[in-house]
Coordinates of C-alpha atoms and ligand atoms in Angstrom, one line a residue:
X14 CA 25.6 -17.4 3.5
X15 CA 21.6 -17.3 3.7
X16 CA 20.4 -20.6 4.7
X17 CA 17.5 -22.6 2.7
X18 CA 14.2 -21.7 4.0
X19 CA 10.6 -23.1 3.7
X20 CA 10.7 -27.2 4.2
X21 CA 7.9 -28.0 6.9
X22 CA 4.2 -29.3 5.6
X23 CA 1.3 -27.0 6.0
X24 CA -2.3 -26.4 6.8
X25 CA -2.5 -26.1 2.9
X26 CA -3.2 -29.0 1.9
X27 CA -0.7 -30.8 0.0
X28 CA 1.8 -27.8 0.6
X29 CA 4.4 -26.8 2.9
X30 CA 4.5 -24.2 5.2
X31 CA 4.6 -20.6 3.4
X32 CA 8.1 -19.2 4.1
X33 CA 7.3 -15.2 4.2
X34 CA 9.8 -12.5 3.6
X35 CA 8.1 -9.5 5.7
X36 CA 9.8 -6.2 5.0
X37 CA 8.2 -3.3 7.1
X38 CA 7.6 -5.5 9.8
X39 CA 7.2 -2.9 12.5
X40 CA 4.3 -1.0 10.8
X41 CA 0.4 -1.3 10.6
X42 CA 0.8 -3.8 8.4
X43 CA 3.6 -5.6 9.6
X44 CA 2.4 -6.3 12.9
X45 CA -1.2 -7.0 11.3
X46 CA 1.0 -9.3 9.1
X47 CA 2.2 -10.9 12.2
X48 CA -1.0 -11.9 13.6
X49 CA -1.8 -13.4 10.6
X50 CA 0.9 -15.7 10.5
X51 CA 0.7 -16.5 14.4
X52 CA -3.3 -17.4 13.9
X53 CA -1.8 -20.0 11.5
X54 CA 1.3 -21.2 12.8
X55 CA 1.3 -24.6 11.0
X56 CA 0.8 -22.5 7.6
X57 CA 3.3 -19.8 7.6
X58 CA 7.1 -19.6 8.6
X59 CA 8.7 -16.4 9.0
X60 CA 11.8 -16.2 7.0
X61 CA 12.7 -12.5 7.6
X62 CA 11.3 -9.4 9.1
X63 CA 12.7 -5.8 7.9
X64 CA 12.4 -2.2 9.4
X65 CA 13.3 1.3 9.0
X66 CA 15.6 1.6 12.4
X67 CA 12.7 0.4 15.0
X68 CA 15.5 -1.6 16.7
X69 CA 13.3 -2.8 19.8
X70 CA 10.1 -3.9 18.0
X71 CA 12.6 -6.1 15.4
X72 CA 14.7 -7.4 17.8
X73 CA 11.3 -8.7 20.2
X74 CA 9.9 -10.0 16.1
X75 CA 12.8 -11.9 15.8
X76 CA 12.6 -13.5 19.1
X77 CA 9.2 -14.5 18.6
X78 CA 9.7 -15.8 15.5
X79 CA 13.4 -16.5 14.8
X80 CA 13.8 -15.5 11.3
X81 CA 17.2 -16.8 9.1
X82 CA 17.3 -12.7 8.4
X83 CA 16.5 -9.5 9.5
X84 CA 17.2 -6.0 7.7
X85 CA 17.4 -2.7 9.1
X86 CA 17.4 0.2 7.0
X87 CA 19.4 2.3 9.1
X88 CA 23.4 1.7 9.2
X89 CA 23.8 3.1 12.7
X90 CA 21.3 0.9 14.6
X91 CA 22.6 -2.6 13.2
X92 CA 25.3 -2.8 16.0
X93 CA 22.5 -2.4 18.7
X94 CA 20.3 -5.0 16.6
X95 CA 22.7 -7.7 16.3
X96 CA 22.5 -7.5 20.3
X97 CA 18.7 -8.5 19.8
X98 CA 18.5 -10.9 17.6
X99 CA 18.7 -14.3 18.6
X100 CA 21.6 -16.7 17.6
X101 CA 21.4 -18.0 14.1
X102 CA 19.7 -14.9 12.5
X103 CA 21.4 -12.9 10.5
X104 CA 21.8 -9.1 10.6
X105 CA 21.3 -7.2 6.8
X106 CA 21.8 -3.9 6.6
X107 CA 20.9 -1.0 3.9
X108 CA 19.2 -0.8 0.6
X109 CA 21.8 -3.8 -0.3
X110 CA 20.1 -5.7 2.8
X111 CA 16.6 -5.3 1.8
X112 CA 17.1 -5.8 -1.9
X113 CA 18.9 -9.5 -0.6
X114 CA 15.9 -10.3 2.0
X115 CA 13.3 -9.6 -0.8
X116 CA 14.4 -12.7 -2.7
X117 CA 13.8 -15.1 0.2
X118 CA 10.9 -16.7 1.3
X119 CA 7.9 -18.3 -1.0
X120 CA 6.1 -14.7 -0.5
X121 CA 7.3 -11.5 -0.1
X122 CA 5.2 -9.1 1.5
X123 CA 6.1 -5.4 0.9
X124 CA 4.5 -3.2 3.8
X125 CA 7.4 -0.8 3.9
X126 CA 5.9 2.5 3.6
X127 CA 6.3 5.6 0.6
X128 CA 8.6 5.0 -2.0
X129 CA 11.6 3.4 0.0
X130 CA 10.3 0.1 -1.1
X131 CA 10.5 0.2 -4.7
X132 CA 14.0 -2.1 -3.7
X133 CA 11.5 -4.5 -2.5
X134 CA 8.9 -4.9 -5.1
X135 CA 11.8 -4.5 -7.7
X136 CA 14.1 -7.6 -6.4
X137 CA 11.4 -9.8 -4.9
X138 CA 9.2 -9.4 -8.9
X139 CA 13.4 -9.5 -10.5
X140 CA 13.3 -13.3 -8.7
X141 CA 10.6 -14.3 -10.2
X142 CA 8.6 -14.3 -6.7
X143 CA 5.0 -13.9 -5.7
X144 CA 4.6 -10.8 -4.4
X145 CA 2.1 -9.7 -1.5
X146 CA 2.1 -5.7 -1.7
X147 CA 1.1 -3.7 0.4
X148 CA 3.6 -0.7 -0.5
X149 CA 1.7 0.8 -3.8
X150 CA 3.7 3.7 -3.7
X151 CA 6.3 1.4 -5.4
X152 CA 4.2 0.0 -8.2
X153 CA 2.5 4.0 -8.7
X154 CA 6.1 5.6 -8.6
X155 CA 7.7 2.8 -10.5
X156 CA 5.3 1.5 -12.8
X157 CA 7.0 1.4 -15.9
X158 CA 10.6 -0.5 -14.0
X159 CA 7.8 -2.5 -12.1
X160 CA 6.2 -3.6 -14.8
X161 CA 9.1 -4.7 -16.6
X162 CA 10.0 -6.9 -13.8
X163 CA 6.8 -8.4 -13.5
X164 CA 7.4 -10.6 -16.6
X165 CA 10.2 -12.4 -15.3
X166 CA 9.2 -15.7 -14.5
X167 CA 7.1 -16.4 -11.7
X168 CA 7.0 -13.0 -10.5
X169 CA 3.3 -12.3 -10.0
X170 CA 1.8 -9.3 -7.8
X171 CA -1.0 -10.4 -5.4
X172 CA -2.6 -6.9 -3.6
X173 CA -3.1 -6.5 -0.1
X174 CA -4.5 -3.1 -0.5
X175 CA -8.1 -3.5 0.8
X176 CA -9.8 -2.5 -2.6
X177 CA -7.4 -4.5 -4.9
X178 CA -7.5 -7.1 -3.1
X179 CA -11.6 -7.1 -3.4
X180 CA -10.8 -6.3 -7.5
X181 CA -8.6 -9.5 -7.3
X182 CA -11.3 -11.9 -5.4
X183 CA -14.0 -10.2 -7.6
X184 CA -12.3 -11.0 -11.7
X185 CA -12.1 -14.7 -10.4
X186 CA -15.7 -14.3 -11.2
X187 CA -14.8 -13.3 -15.1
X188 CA -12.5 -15.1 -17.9
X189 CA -10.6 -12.1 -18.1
X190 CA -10.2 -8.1 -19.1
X191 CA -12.1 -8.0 -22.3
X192 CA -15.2 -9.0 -20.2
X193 CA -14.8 -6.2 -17.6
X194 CA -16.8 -3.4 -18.1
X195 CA -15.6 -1.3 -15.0
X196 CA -13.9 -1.4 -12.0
X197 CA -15.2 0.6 -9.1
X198 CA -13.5 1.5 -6.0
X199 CA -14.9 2.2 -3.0
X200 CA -13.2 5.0 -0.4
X201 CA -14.7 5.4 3.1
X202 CA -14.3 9.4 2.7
X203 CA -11.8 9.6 5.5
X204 CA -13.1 12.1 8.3
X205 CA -13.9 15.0 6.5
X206 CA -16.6 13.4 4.4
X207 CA -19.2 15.7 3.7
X208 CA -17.6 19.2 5.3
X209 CA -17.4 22.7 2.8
X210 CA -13.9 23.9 2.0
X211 CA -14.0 26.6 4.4
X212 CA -14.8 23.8 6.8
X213 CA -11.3 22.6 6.5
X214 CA -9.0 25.8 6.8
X215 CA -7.7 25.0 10.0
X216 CA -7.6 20.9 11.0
X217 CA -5.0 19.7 12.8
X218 CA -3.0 16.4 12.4
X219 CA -5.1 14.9 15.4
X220 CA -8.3 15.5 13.2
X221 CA -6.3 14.5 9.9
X222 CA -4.8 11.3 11.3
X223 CA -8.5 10.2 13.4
X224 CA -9.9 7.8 10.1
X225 CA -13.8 6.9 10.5
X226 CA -13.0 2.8 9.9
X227 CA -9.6 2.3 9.6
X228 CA -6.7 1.9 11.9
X229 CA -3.4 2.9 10.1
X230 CA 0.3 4.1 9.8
X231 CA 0.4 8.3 9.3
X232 CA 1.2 8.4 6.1
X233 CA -1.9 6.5 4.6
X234 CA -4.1 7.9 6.6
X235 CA -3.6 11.7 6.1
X236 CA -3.5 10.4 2.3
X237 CA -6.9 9.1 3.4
X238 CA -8.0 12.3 4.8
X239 CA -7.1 14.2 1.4
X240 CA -8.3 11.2 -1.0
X241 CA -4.6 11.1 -2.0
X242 CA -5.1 7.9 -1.2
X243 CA -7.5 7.2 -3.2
X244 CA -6.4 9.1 -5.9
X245 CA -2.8 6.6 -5.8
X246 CA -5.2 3.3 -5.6
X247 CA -6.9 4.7 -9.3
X248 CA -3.1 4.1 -10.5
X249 CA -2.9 1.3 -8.6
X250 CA -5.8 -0.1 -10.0
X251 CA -5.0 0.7 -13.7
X252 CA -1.5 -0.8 -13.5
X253 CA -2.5 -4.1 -11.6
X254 CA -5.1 -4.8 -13.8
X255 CA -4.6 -3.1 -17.3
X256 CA -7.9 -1.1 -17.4
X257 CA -8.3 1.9 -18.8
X258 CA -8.7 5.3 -16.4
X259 CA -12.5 5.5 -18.5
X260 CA -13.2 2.4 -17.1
X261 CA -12.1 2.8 -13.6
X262 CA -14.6 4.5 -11.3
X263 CA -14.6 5.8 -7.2
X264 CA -17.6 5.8 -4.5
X265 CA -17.6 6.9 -1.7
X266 CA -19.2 4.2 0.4
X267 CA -18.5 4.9 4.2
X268 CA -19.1 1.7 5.8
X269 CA -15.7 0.3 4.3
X270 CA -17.5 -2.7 4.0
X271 CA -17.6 -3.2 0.3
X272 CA -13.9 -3.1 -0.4
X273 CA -14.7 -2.5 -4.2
X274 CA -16.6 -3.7 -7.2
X275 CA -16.0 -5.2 -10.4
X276 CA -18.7 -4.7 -13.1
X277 CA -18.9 -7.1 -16.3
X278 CA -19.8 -6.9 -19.5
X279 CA -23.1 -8.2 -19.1
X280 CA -24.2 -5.6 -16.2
X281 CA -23.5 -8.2 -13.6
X282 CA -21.5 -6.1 -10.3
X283 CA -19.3 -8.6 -7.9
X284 CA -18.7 -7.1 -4.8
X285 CA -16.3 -8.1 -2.5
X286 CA -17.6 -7.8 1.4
X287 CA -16.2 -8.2 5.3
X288 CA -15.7 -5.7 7.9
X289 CA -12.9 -3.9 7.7
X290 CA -10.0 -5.3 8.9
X291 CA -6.9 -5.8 7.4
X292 CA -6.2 -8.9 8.4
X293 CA -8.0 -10.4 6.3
X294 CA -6.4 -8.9 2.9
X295 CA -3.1 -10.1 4.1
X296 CA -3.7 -13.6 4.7
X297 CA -5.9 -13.8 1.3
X298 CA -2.2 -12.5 -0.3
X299 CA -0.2 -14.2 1.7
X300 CA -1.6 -17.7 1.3
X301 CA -2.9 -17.4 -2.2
X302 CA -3.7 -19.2 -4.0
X303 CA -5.6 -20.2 -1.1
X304 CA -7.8 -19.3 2.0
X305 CA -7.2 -19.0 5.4
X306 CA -9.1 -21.1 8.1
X307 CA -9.4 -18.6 10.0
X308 CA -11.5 -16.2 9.6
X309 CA -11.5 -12.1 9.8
X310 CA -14.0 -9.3 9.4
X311 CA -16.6 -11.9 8.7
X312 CA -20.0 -9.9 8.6
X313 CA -22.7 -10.4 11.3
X314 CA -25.6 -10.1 9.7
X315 CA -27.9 -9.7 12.8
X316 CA -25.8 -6.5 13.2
X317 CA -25.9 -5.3 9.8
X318 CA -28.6 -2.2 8.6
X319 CA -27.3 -0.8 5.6
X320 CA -25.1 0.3 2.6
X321 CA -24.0 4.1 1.3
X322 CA -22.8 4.6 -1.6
X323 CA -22.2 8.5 -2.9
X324 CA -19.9 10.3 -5.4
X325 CA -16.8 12.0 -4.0
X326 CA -17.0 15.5 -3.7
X327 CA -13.9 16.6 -6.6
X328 CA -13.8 20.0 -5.9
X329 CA -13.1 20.2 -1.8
X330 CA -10.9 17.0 -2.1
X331 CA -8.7 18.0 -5.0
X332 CA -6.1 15.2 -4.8
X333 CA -8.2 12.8 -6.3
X334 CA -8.1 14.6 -9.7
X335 CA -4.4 15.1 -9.7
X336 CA -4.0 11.9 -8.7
X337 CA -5.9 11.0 -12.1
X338 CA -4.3 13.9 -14.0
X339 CA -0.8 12.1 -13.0
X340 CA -1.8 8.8 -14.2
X341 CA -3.0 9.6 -17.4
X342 CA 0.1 11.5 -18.1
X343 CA 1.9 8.2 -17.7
X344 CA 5.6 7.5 -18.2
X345 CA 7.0 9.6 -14.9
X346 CA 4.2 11.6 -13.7
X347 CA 2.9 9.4 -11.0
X348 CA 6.0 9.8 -9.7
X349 CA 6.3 13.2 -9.6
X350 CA 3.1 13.0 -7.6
X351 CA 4.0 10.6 -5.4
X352 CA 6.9 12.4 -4.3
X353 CA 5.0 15.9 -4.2
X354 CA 2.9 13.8 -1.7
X355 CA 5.0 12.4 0.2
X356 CA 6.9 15.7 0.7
X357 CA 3.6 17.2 1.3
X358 CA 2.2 15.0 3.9
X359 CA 5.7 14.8 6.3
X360 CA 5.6 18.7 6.4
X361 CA 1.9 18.8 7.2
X362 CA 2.4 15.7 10.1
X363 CA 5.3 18.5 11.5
X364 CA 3.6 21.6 11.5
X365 CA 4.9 23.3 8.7
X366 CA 1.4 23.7 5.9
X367 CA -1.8 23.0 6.6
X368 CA -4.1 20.6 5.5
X369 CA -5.3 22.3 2.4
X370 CA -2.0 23.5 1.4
X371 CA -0.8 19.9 1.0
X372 CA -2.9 19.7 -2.4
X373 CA -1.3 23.1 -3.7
X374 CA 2.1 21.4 -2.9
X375 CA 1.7 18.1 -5.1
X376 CA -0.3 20.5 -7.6
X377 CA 2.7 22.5 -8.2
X378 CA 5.0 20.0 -7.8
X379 CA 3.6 18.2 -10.6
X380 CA 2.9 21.4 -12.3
X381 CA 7.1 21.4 -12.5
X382 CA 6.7 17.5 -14.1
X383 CA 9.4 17.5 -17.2
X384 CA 8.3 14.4 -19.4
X385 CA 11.7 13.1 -18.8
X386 CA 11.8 9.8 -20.5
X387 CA 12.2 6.0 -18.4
X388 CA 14.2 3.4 -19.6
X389 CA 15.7 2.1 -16.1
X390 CA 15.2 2.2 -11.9
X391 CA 17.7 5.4 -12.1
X392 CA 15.3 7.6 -14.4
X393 CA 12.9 7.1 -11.8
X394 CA 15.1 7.7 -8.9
X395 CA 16.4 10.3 -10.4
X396 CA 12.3 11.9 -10.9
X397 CA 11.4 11.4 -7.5
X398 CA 14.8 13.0 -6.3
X399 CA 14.1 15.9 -8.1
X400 CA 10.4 16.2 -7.2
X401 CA 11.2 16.2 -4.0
X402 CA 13.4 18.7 -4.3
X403 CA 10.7 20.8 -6.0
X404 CA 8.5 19.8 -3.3
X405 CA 10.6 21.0 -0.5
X406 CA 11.0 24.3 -2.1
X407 CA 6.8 25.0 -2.4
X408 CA 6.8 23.8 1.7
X409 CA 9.4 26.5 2.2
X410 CA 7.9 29.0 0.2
X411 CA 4.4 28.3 2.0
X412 CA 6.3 28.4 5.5
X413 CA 7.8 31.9 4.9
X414 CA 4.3 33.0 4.0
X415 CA 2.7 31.7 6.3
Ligands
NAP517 N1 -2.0 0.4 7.3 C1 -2.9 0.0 6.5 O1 -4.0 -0.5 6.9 C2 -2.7 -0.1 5.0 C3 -3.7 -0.4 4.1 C4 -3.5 -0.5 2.8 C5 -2.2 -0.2 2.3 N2 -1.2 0.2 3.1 C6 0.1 0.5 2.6 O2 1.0 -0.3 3.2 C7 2.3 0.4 3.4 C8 2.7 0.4 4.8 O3 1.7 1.2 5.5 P1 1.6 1.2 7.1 O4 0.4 1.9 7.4 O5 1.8 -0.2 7.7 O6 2.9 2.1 7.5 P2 3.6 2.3 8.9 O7 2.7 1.9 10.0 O8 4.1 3.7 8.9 O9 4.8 1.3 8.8 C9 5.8 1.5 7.8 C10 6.9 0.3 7.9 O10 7.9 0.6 6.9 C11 9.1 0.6 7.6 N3 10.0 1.5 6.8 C12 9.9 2.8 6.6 N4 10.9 3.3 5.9 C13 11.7 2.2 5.6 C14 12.9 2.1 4.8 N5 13.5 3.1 4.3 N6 13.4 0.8 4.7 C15 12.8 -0.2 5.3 N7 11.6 -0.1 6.0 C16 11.1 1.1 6.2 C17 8.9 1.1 9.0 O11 9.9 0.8 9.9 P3 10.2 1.6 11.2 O12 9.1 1.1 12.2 O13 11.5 1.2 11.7 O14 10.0 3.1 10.9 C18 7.6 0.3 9.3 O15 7.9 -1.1 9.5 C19 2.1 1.7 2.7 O16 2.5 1.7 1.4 C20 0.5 1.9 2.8 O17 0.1 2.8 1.7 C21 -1.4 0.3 4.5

């Protein structure tokens, strides 16, 4: 039996102390996620933390932090992490375990990575809970199950992706969709902004995974390197906020300091800005409805010159148009992306295609997309199990080639 969490009074005024339900505790945004909560102890309480199979990192989390539950993904290391964990928290284990931890807490933030955490955003939005995602892989892959859930009662998604969560801040400023004329994301370019094609044959993972501005997990950040990334925040973008692909634009604005735009119907533009940091993203989602005290990525101005903004270069970074292609298609396409991309990406981070090939894989991946029709979380299990599947077949193809 789970006991009650969430009972001590705050530094929100007039509100306890946010009980958070952290799944993917051990990542980039985990640990960010962390700091957050330790910079305001009074205002958060951790009710659970929740990994893949990083056994030591949990175990230290849960000591610091003593949550009523932990989840590990991985059957075979729950043994070792019941040794870690101190007395009184319980052990969860499995897809079961994470689907039970993602209806704790007041907030549930979703930082597991790829689309192992459509459980997550599925159960935590199915109990009618606020919740802080991180993982859009879930929302992109899932969006017609997701969006289902989203109506129960209470459920509400607040972004922590840097540019959503600017969009978010930003249509406070309006009364609602019908007054937004566009939304416009901004993308630093990753760290091949700006080279040829035939600059690119031959990068390596170092030169893939070294991002201009951002510190990050792999995964994101060789989807930053291809504008996969933001290719996946277009959908993102469209399903959070119900506006139309016309109306949804990208910059490239290499600072990462204006996290994106929203543009009304009168020609107004509000910009969200701050340096980059993530930290800041995380505790706007995890205490919203309202701000932190403490600040991060506040700007300097006495340090500040200037602003880029430039368009991205579609025909060298070819993932962003899929990624566009996919979401127009609707219904299951996106998911047969994602999972093309996520195939993709894991056999370019082990050696096995190159950087440019990892577009040709999602490109015929979703060149093999069926229109299968989605009435229920199996359909799209079922798409992204047999997209991988496709997927895997390209990489081996490419690899015998090679
Ligand atoms: N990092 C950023 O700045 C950033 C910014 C915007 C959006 N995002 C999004 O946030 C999500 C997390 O990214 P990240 O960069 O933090 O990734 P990361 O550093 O690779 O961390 C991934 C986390 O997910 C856990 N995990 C992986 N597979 C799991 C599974 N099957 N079940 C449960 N937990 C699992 C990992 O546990 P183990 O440690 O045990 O493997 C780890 O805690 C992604 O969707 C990404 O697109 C990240």
């Amino acid at each position: 039996m789970i006991r009650e969490v969430g009972s001590r009074s705050s530094g929100f005024p007039g509100r306890d102390a946010i009980a958070v339900s952290l799944l993917g505790s051990t990542g980039s945004i985990g640990t960010q996620a962390l700091k957050v909560v330790r910079s305001e102890p009074e205002s958060f309480e951790v009710a659970v933390l929740g990994a893949a199979s990083s056994v030591d990192v949990l175990g230290a989390q849960a000591r610091e932090f003593h949550p009523k539950v932990v989840v590990i993904a991985d059957r075979s290391a729950a043994a070792k992490l019941a040794h870690e964990v101190p007395p009184g928290t319980e052990v969860l284990v499995g897809t079961e375990g994470l689907e039970q931890a993602a209806v704790l807490g007041d907030v549930v933030l979703n930082a597991v990575v790829g689309f192992a955490g459509l459980p997550v955003t599925l159960a935590a939005l199915g109990s009618g809970k606020r919740l802080a995602l991180a993982n859009k892989e879930s929302l992109i892959a899932g969006a017609p199950v997701v969006q289902r859930a989203r109506q129960t009662p209470g459920a509400e998604i607040v972004p922590v992706d840097s540019e959503h969560c600017a969009l978010h801040q930003c249509l406070r400023a309006g009364l609602g969709p019908e007054e937004v004329e566009r939304l416009v994301l901004t993308a630093s370019g990753g760290p091949f902004r700006g080279r040829a094609r035939t600059e690119l044959e031959g990068v390596t993972v170092e030169e893939a995974l070294a991002h201009p501005t951002w510190s990050m997990g792999p995964k994101i950040t060789v989807d930053s390197s291809t504008l996969m990334n933001k290719g996946l925040e277009v959908i993102e973008a469209h399903e959070l906020f119900g506006i139309g692909y016309d109306r949804i634009q990208v910059v490239v604005h290499p600072q990462s300091v204006v996290h994106s735009m929203v543009e009304f119907s009168d020609g107004a533009v509000v910009a969200q800005l701050s340096e980059p940091d993530m930290r800041l993203p995380i505790g706007y989602a995890l205490g919203y409805p309202r701000r932190l005290r403490r600040q991060f990525g506040a700007i300097d101005w006495r340090e500040f010159s200037h602003l880029d903004f430039e368009l991205p270069d579609r025909d060298v970074f070819e993932c962003l148009g899929l990624a566009e292609q996919a979401g127009r298609e609707g219904g299951l396409a996106p998911a047969w992306l994602n999972a093309g991309n996520e195939v993709a990406v894991a056999a370019f981070l082990h050696g096995r295609i190159s950087w440019g090939e990892i577009a040709q894989v999602v490109a015929e991946t979703l060149g093999a997309f069926d229109r299968a029709k989605v009435s229920e979380v199996a359909d799209v299990i079922e798409a992204d199990r047999r997209a991988r599947l496709h997927a895997e077949q390209v990489v081996r193809h490419k690899e015998r080639a090679a």
